[in-house]
Coordinates of C-alpha atoms in Angstrom, one line a residue:
Chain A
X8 CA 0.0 0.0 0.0
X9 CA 1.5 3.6 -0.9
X10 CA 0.2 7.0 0.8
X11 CA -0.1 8.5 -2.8
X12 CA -3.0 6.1 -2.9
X13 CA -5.0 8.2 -0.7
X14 CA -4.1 11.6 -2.8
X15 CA -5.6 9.3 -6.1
X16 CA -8.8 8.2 -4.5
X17 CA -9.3 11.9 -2.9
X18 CA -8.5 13.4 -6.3
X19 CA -10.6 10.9 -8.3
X20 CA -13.6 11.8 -5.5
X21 CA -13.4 15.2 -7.0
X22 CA -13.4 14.4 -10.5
X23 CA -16.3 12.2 -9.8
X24 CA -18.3 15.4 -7.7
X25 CA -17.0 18.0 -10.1
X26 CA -18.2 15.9 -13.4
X27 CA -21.7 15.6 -11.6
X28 CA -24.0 18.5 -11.9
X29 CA -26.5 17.1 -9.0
X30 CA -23.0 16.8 -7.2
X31 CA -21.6 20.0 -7.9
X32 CA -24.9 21.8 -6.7
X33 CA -24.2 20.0 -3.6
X34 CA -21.4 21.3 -2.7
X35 CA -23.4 24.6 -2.9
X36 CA -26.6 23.9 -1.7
X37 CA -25.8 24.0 2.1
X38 CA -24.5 27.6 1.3
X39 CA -27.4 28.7 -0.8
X40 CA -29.9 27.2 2.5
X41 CA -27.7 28.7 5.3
X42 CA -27.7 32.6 3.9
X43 CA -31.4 31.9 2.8
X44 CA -32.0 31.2 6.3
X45 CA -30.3 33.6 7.4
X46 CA -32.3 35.9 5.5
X47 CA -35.6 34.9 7.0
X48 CA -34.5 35.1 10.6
X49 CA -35.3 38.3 11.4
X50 CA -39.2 37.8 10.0
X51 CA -38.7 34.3 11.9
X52 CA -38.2 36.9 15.1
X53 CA -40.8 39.1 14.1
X54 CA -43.2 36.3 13.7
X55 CA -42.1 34.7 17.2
X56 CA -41.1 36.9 19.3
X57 CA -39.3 34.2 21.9
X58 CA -37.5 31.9 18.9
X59 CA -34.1 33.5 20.2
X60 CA -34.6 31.4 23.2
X61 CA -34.2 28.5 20.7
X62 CA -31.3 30.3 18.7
X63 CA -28.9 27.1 20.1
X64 CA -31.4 25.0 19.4
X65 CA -32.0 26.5 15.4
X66 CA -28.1 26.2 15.3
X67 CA -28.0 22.6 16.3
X68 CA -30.3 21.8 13.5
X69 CA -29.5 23.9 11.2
X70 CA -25.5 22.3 11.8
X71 CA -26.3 19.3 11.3
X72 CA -28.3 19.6 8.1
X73 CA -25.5 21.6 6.7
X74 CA -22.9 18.9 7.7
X75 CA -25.6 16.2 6.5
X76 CA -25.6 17.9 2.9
X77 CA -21.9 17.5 3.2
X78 CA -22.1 14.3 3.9
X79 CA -24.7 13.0 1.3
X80 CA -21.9 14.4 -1.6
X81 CA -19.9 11.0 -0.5
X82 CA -22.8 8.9 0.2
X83 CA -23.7 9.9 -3.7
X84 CA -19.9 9.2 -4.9
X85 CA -20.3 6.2 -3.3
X86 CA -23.7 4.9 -4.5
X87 CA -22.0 6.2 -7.8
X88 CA -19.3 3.7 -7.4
X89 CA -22.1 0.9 -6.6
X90 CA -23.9 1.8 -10.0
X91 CA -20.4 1.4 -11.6
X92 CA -19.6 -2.0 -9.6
X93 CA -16.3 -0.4 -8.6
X94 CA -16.2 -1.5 -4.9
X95 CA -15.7 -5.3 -6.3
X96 CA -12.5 -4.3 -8.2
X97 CA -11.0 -2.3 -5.5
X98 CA -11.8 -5.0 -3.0
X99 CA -9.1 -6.8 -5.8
X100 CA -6.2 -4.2 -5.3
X101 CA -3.8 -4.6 -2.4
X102 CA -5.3 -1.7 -0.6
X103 CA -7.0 -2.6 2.7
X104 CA -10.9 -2.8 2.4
X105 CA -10.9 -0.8 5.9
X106 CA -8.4 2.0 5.0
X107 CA -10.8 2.7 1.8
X108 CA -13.7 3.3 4.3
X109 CA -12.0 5.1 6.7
X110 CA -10.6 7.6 3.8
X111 CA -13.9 8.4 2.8
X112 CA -15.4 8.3 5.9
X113 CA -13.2 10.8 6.8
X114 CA -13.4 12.8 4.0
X115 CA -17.7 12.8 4.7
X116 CA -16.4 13.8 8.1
X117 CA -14.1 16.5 7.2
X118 CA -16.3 18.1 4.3
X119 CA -19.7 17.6 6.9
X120 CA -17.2 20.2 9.3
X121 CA -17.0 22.3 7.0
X122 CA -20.8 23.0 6.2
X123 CA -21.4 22.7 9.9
X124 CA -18.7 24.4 11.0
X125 CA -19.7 27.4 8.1
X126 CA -23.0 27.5 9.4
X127 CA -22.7 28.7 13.0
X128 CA -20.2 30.8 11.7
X129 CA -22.3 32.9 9.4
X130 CA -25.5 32.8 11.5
X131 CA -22.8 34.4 14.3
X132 CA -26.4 34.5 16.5
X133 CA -24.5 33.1 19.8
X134 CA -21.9 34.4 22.2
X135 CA -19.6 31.3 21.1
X136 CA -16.0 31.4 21.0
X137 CA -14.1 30.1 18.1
X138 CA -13.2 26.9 20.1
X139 CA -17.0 26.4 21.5
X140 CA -18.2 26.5 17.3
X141 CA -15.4 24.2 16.1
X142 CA -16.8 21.9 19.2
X143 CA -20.3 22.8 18.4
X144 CA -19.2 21.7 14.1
X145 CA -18.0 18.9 15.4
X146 CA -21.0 17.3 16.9
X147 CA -23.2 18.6 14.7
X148 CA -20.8 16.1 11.4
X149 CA -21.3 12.9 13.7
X150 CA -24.3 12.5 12.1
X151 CA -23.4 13.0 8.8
X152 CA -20.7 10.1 9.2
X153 CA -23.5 7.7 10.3
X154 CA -25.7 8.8 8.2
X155 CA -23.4 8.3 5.4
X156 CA -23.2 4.4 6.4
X157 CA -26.8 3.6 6.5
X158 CA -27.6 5.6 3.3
X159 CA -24.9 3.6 1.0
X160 CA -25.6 0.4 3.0
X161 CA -29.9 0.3 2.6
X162 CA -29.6 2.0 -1.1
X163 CA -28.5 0.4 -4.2
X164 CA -28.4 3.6 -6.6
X165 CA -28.7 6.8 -6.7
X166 CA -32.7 6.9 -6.7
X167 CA -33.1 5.2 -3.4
X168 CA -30.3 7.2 -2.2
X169 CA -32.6 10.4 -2.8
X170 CA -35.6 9.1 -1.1
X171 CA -33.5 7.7 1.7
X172 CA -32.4 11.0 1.6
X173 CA -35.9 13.1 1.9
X174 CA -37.0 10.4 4.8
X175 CA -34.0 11.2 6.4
X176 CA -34.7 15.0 5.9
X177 CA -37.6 14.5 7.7
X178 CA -36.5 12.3 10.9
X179 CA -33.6 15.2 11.0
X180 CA -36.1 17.8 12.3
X181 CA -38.4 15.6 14.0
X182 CA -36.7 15.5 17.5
X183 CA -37.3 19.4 17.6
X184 CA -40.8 18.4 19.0
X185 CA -39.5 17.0 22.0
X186 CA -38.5 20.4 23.3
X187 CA -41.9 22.0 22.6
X188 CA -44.2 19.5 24.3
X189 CA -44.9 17.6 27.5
X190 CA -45.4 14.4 26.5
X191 CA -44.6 11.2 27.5
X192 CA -43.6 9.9 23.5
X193 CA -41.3 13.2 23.7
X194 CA -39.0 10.5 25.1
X195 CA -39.1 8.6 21.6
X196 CA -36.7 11.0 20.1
X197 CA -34.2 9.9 22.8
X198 CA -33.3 7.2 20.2
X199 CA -31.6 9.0 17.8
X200 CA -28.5 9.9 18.3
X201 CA -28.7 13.7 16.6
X202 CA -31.2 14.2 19.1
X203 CA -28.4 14.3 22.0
X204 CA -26.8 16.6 19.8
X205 CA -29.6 19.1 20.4
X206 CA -30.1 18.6 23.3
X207 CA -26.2 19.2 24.2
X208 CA -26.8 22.8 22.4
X209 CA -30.0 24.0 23.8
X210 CA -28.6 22.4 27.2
X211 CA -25.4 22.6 27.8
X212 CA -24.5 19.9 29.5
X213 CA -21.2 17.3 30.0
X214 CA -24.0 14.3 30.4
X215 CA -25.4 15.1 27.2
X216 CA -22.3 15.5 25.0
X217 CA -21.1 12.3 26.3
X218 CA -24.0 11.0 25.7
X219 CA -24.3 12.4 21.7
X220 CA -20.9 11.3 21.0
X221 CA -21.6 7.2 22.8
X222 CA -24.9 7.4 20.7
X223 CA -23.4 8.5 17.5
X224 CA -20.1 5.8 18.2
X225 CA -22.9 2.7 18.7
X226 CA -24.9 3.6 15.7
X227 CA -21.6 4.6 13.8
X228 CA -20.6 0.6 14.9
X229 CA -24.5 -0.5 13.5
X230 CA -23.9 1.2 9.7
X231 CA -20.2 0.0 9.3
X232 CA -21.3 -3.4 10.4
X233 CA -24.4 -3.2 8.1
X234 CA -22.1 -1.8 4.8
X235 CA -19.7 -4.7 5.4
X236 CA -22.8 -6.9 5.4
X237 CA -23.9 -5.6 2.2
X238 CA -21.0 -5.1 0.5
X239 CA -19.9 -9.1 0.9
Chain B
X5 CA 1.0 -23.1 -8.4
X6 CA -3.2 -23.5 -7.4
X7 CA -4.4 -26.3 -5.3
X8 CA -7.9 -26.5 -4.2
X9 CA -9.3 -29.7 -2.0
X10 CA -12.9 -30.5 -1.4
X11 CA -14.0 -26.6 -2.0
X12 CA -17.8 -26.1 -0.4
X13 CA -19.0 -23.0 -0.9
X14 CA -23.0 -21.5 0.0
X15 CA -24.4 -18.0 -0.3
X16 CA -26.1 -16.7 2.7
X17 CA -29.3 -17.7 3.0
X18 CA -28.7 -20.5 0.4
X19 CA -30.2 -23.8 1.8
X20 CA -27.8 -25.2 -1.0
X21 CA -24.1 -25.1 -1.1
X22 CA -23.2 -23.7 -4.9
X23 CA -19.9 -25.4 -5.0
X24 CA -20.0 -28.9 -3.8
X25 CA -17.1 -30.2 -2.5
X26 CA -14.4 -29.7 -5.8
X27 CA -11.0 -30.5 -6.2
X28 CA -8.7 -29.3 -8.8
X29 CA -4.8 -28.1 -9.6
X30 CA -3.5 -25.3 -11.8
X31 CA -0.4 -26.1 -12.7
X32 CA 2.5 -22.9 -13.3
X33 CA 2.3 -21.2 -16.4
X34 CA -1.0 -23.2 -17.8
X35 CA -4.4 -21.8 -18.5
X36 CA -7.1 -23.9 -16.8
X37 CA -10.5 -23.5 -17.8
X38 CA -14.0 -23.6 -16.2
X39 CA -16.6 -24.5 -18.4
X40 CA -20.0 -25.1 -17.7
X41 CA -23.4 -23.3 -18.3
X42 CA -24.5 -20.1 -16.3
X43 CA -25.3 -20.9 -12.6
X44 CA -23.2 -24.0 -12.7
X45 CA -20.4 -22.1 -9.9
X46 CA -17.9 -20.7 -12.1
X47 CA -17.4 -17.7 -11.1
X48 CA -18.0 -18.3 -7.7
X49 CA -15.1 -21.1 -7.3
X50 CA -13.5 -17.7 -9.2
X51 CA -14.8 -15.6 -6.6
X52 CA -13.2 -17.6 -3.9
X53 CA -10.2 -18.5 -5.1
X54 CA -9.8 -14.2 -5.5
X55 CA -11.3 -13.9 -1.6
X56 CA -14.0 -12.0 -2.8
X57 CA -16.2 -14.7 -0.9
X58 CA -15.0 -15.9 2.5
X59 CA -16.3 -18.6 5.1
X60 CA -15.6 -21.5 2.5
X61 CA -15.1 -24.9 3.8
X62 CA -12.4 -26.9 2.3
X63 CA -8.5 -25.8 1.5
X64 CA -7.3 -23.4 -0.9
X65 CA -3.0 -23.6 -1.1
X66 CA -1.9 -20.6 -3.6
X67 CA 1.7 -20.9 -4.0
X68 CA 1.9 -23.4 -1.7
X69 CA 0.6 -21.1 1.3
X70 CA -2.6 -21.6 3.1
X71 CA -5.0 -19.0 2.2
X72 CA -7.2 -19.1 5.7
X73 CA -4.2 -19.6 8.0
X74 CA -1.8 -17.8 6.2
X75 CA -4.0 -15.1 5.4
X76 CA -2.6 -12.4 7.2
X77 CA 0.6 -12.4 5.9
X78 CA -0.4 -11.8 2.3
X79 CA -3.7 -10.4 2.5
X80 CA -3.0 -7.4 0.4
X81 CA 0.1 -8.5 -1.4
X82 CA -2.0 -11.6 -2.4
X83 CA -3.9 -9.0 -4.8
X84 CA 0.1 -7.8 -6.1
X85 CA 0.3 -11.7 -8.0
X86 CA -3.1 -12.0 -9.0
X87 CA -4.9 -10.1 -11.9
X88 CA -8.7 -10.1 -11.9
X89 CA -10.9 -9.6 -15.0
X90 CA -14.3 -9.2 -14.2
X91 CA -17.5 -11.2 -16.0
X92 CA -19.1 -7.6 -16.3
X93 CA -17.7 -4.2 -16.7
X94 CA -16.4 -2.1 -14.0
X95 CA -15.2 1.3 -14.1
X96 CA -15.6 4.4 -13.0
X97 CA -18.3 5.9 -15.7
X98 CA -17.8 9.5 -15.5
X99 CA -13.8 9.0 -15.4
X100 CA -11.8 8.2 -19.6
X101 CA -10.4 4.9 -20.7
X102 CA -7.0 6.4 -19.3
X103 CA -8.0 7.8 -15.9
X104 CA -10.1 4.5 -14.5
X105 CA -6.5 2.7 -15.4
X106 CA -4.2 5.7 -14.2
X107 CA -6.4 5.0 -11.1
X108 CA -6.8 2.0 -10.8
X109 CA -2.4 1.7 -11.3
X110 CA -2.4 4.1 -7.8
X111 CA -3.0 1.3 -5.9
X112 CA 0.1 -1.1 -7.0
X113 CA 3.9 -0.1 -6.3
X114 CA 4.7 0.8 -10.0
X115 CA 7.4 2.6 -11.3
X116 CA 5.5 6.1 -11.9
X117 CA 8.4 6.5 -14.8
X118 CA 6.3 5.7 -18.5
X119 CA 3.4 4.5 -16.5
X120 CA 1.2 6.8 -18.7
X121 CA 2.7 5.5 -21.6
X122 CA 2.6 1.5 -20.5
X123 CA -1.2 2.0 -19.8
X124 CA -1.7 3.3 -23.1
X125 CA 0.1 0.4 -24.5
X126 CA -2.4 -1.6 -22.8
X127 CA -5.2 0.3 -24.0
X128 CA -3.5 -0.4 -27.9
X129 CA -3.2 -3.8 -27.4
X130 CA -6.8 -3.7 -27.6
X131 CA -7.6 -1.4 -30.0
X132 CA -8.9 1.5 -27.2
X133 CA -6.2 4.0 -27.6
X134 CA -7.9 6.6 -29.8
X135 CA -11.0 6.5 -27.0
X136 CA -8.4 6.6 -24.0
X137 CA -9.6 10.2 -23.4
X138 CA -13.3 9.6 -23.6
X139 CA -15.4 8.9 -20.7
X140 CA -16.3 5.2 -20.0
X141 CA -20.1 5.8 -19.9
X142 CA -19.9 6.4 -23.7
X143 CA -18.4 3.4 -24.5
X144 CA -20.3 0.2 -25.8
X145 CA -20.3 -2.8 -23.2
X146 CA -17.6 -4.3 -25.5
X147 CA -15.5 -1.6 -25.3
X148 CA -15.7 -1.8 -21.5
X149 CA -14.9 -5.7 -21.5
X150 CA -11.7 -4.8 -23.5
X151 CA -10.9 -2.2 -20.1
X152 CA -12.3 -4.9 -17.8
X153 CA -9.7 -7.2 -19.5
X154 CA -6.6 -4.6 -19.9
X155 CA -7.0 -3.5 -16.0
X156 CA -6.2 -6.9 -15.2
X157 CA -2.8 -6.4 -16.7
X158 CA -1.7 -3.1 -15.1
X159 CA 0.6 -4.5 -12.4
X160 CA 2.0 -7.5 -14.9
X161 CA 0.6 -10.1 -12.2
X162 CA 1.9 -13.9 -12.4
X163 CA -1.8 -14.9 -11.7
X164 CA -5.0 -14.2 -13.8
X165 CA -8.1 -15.0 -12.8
X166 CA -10.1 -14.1 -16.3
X167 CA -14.1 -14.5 -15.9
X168 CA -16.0 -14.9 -19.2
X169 CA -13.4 -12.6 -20.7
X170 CA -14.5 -12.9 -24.1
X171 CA -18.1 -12.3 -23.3
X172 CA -19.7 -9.3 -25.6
X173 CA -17.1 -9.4 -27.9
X174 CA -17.2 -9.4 -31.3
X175 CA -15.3 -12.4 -33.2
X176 CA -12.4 -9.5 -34.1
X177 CA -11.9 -8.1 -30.5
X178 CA -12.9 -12.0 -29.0
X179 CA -9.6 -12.7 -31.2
X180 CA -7.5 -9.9 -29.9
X181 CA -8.3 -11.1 -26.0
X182 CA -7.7 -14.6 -27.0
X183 CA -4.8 -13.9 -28.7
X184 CA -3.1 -11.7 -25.8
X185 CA -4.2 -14.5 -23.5
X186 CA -1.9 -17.0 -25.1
X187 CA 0.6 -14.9 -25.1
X188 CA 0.5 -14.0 -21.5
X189 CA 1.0 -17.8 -21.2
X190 CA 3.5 -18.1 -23.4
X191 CA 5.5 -15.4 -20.3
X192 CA 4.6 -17.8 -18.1
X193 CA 2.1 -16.6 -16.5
X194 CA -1.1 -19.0 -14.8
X195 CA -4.5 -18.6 -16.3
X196 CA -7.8 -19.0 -14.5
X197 CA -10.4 -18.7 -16.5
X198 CA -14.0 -19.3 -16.9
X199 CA -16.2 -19.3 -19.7
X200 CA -19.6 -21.1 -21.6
X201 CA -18.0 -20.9 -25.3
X202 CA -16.6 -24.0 -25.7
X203 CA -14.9 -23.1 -28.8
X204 CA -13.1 -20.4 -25.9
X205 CA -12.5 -23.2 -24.0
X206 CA -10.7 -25.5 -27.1
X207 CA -8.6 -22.6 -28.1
X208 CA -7.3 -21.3 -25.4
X209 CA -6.8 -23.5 -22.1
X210 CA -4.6 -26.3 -21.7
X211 CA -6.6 -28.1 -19.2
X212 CA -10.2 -28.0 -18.8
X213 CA -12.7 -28.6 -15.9
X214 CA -16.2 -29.9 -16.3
X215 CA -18.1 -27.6 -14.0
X216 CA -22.2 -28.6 -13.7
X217 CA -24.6 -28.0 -10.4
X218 CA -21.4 -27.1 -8.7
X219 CA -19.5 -30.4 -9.2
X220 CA -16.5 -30.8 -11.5
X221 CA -17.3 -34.4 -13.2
X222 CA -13.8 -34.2 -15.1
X223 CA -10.7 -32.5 -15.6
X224 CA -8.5 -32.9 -18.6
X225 CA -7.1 -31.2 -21.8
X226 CA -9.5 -30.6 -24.7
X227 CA -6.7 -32.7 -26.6
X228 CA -7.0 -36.1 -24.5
X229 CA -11.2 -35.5 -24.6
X230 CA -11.4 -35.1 -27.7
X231 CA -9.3 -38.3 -28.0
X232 CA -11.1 -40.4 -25.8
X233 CA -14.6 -39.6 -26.2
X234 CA -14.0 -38.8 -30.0
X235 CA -15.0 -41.6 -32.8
X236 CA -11.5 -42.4 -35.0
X237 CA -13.5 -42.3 -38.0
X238 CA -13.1 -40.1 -41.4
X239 CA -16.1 -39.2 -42.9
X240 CA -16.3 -38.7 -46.8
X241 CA -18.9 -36.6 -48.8
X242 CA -19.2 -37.5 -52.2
X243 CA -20.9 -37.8 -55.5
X244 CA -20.8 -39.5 -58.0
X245 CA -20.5 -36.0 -60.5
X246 CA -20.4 -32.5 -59.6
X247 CA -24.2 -31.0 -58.7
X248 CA -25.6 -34.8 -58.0
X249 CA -26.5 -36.2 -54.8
X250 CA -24.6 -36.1 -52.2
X251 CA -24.0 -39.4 -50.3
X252 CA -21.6 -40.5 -47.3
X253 CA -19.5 -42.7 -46.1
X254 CA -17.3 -43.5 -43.2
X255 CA -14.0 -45.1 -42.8
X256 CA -11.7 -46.8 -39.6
X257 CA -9.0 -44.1 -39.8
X258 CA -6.3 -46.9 -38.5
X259 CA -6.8 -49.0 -42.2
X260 CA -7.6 -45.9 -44.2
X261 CA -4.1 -46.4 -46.5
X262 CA -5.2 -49.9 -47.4
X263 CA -8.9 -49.6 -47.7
X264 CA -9.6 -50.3 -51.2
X265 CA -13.6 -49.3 -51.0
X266 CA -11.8 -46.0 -49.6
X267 CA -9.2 -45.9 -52.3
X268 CA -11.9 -46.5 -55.1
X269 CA -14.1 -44.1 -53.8
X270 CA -12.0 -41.0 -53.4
X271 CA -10.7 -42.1 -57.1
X272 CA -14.3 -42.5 -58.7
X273 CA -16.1 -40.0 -57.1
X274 CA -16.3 -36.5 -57.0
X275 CA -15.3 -35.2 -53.3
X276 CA -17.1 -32.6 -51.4
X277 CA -15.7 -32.7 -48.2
X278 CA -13.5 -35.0 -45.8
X279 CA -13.8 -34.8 -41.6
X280 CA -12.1 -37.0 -39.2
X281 CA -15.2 -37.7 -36.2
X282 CA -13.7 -36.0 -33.2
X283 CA -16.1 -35.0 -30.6
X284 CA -16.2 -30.8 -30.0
X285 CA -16.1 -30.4 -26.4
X286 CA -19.8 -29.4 -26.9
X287 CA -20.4 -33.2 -27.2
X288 CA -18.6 -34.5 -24.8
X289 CA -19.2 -32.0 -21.9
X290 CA -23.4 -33.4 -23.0
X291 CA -22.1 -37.3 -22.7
X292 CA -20.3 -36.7 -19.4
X293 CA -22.5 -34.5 -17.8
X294 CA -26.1 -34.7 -19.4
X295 CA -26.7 -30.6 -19.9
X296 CA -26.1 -28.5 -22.3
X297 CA -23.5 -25.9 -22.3
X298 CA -26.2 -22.4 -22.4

């Protein structure tokens, strides 16, 4: 195994993004929805009146779809290379199955930061310092990672990839509810791991970090575990 | 150089296993064939021996090493020696000819030094050189066999493990692989390959292995088949003028120089054709196995 490998397969991921229009408005999207939003927000304010009693709340979500968007440009390199077949041949080249995925895991990682990371940046509607949003990014791109796994493991192309996509869009924003109402089935949203993620923003807390990052690590374990399944 | 013992292999979820318990040796520097119709467990005993498919029962010695216990020590650098030449095509679609191989050549310790130029050597020897700049999803599905077959070559591997490699190819392009193939033996290097054209199968491999429901019934060169299961008969078309009736006739090949009805016939007749009676593998794979080949 050489360590140029990793600067082919990084600069072949960008050919493969760049020579992708749905790929390449991707990489802009999150962009295009973060100053749009940002836009809005003082109507939002006008509108509701306590909403910047939520602001970390808006941030969390608003984070973690970013860094989700990032993420989906892999997932959709990667269902790319399933329509191609490709994984088979480069599970034939002496290049370590498990160094491939953690490449692009970290790549999903690294460009799901970014968006994230941009995010709270350009809202700039909370008192954090530039170590509390890197932290904040951070959490936020867990998801992103995971979310990567199960969307490459349960789709087979590109067209279940998007409606995997707009169910996920939907379960994203869900767990929101759970800090309006006083309910018992609030405690549903417990189950997904992004929810911690909120909740660790709206309520700053050590507990709830820890317990964002241990959620996010089991189901991280769940999708690899699952893509190695389906890969055989 | 290959040595496979009671091979078992099932899918997940299979209630049957797909190979049943085969046995078979590639020698150095031959090319051994599989043939057998689709579904008979080609390309998965090809998909084994490659490690694409684990959790196999039965022993697998590649260059005399163990592949389950000795696994570790030349898991990757097991995929430096062997070559792998996929039943369909696999590339990258929105990547050229040149850039899939450039790509694919990242992963192998090669000397960077006229790589460009070796890969488009490769891409000549198979007539793909003027499209090594286009993109892959433009090209027909033989086009992509030919890049299928050429990024097998990349790292010059002594192994080949070639899976239907003629498959979508017309008779000119089916020549060019077949021809390359023999000469890649003739460097010495051990083929592996499977296929359902028998005429593939005569042409190319030394040895060949009867592959049917996952069992290999026999293993021999088309040569000896043809030999044994072949009648040692000629058979003579004839008639009696040019235009007329044709009419046929079989002689013992053994006693053909002092067969007088033999010697009369070719001298008073007008010859349309002459055959000796060997069986094509087609026939004999039938005899031995009771299915046909498709």
């Amino acid at each position: 195994m050489k360590p140029t490998t990793f600067i082919y397969l990084f600069k072949n991921d960008i050919r493969n993004i760049f020579r992708d229009k749905t790929l390449l408005m991707m990489t802009v999207l999150p962009l295009i929805m973060i100053f749009g939003l940002k836009a809005a927000l003082p109507s939002v304010v006008k509108l509701l009146p306590s909403f910047p009693n939520y602001y970390s709340l808006f941030l969390a979500v608003v984070g973690t779809v970013s860094g989700l968007l990032g993420g989906y440009i892999i997932a959709f390199v990667m269902l790319d290379e399933k329509d191609d077949d490709v994984l088979k041949v480069i599970r034939v080249m002496p290049f370590p199955m498990f160094l491939f995925m953690a490449y692009r895991l970290l790549l999903a990682g690294f460009w799901a930061f970014i968006f994230s990371f941009s995010a709270l940046l350009i809202f700039d509607i909370q008192d954090y310092s530039l170590l509390e949003n890197i932290f904040y990014a951070l959490l936020c791109s867990q998801t992103a990672v995971v979310m990567l796994l199960f969307m490459v493991s349960f789709a087979s192309n590109k067209i279940e990839g998007v409606t995997f996509l707009k169910g996920l869009n939907f379960f994203i924003v869900l767990p929101v509810l759970a800090f309006f109402v006083d309910a018992w089935w609030k405690y549903i949203f417990t189950i997904f791991p992004f929810y911690w993620t909120y909740k660790a923003m709206q309520e700053p807390n050590y507990l709830w970090i820890l317990i964002s990052v241990f959620s996010h690590f089991v189901a991280f374990g769940i999708g690899y575990y699952l893509f190695l399944k389906k890969t055989e | 150089m290959i040595t496979v013992q009671d091979l078992i292999y099932s899918y997940p979820k299979s209630e049957n296993p797909t190979v049943k318990s085969v046995s078979f040796e590639v020698k150095e520097g031959e090319i051994f064939g599989f043939l057998g119709p689709s579904g008979a467990g080609k390309s998965t005993t090809q998909k084994v021996l490659t490690k694409l498919l684990k959790n196999y029962e039965g022993e697998i010695f590649i260059k005399n090493k163990n592949s389950k216990k000795e696994l570790r020590e030349w898991k990757s650098d097991y995929y430096n020696q062997i070559g792998v030449g996929f039943e369909l095509p696999n590339h990258y679609s929105k990547l050229s000819a040149l850039e899939n191989l450039q790509f694919f050549a990242s992963f192998y310790e090669l000397d960077k030094q006229n790589l460009n130029q070796k890969l488009m050597q490769l891409l000549e020897s198979v007539g793909l050189a003027k499209d090594a700049k286009k993109k892959v999803q433009d090209f027909s599905k033989g086009m992509k066999m030919r890049l299928n077959f050429v990024r097998a070559l990349i790292h010059n591997p002594p192994i080949l493990f070639l899976d239907e490699p003629t498959s979508g190819l017309d008779p000119v392009n089916g020549k060019i692989i077949k021809d390359i193939i023999l000469n890649l033996k003739k460097e010495g290097k051990t083929i592996i390959l499977t296929t359902h054209h028998m005429t593939d199968a005569e042409q190319l491999c030394d040895r060949v292995a009867f592959m049917v429901e996952g069992k290999i019934p026999l293993i021999d060169s088309p040569k000896n088949l043809k030999e044994k299961y072949g009648q040692r008969l000629l058979k003579v078309e004839y008639s009696q003028k040019e235009g007329t009736n044709r009419q046929n006739q079989f002689f013992e090949l053994e006693t053909l120089a002092q067969n007088e009805e033999f010697l009369k016939l070719i001298n008073q007749n007008y010859i349309q054709s002459m055959h000796t009676q060997e069986a094509t593998l087609e026939d004999i794979f039938i005899e031995v196995t009771g299915k046909k080949l498709i």
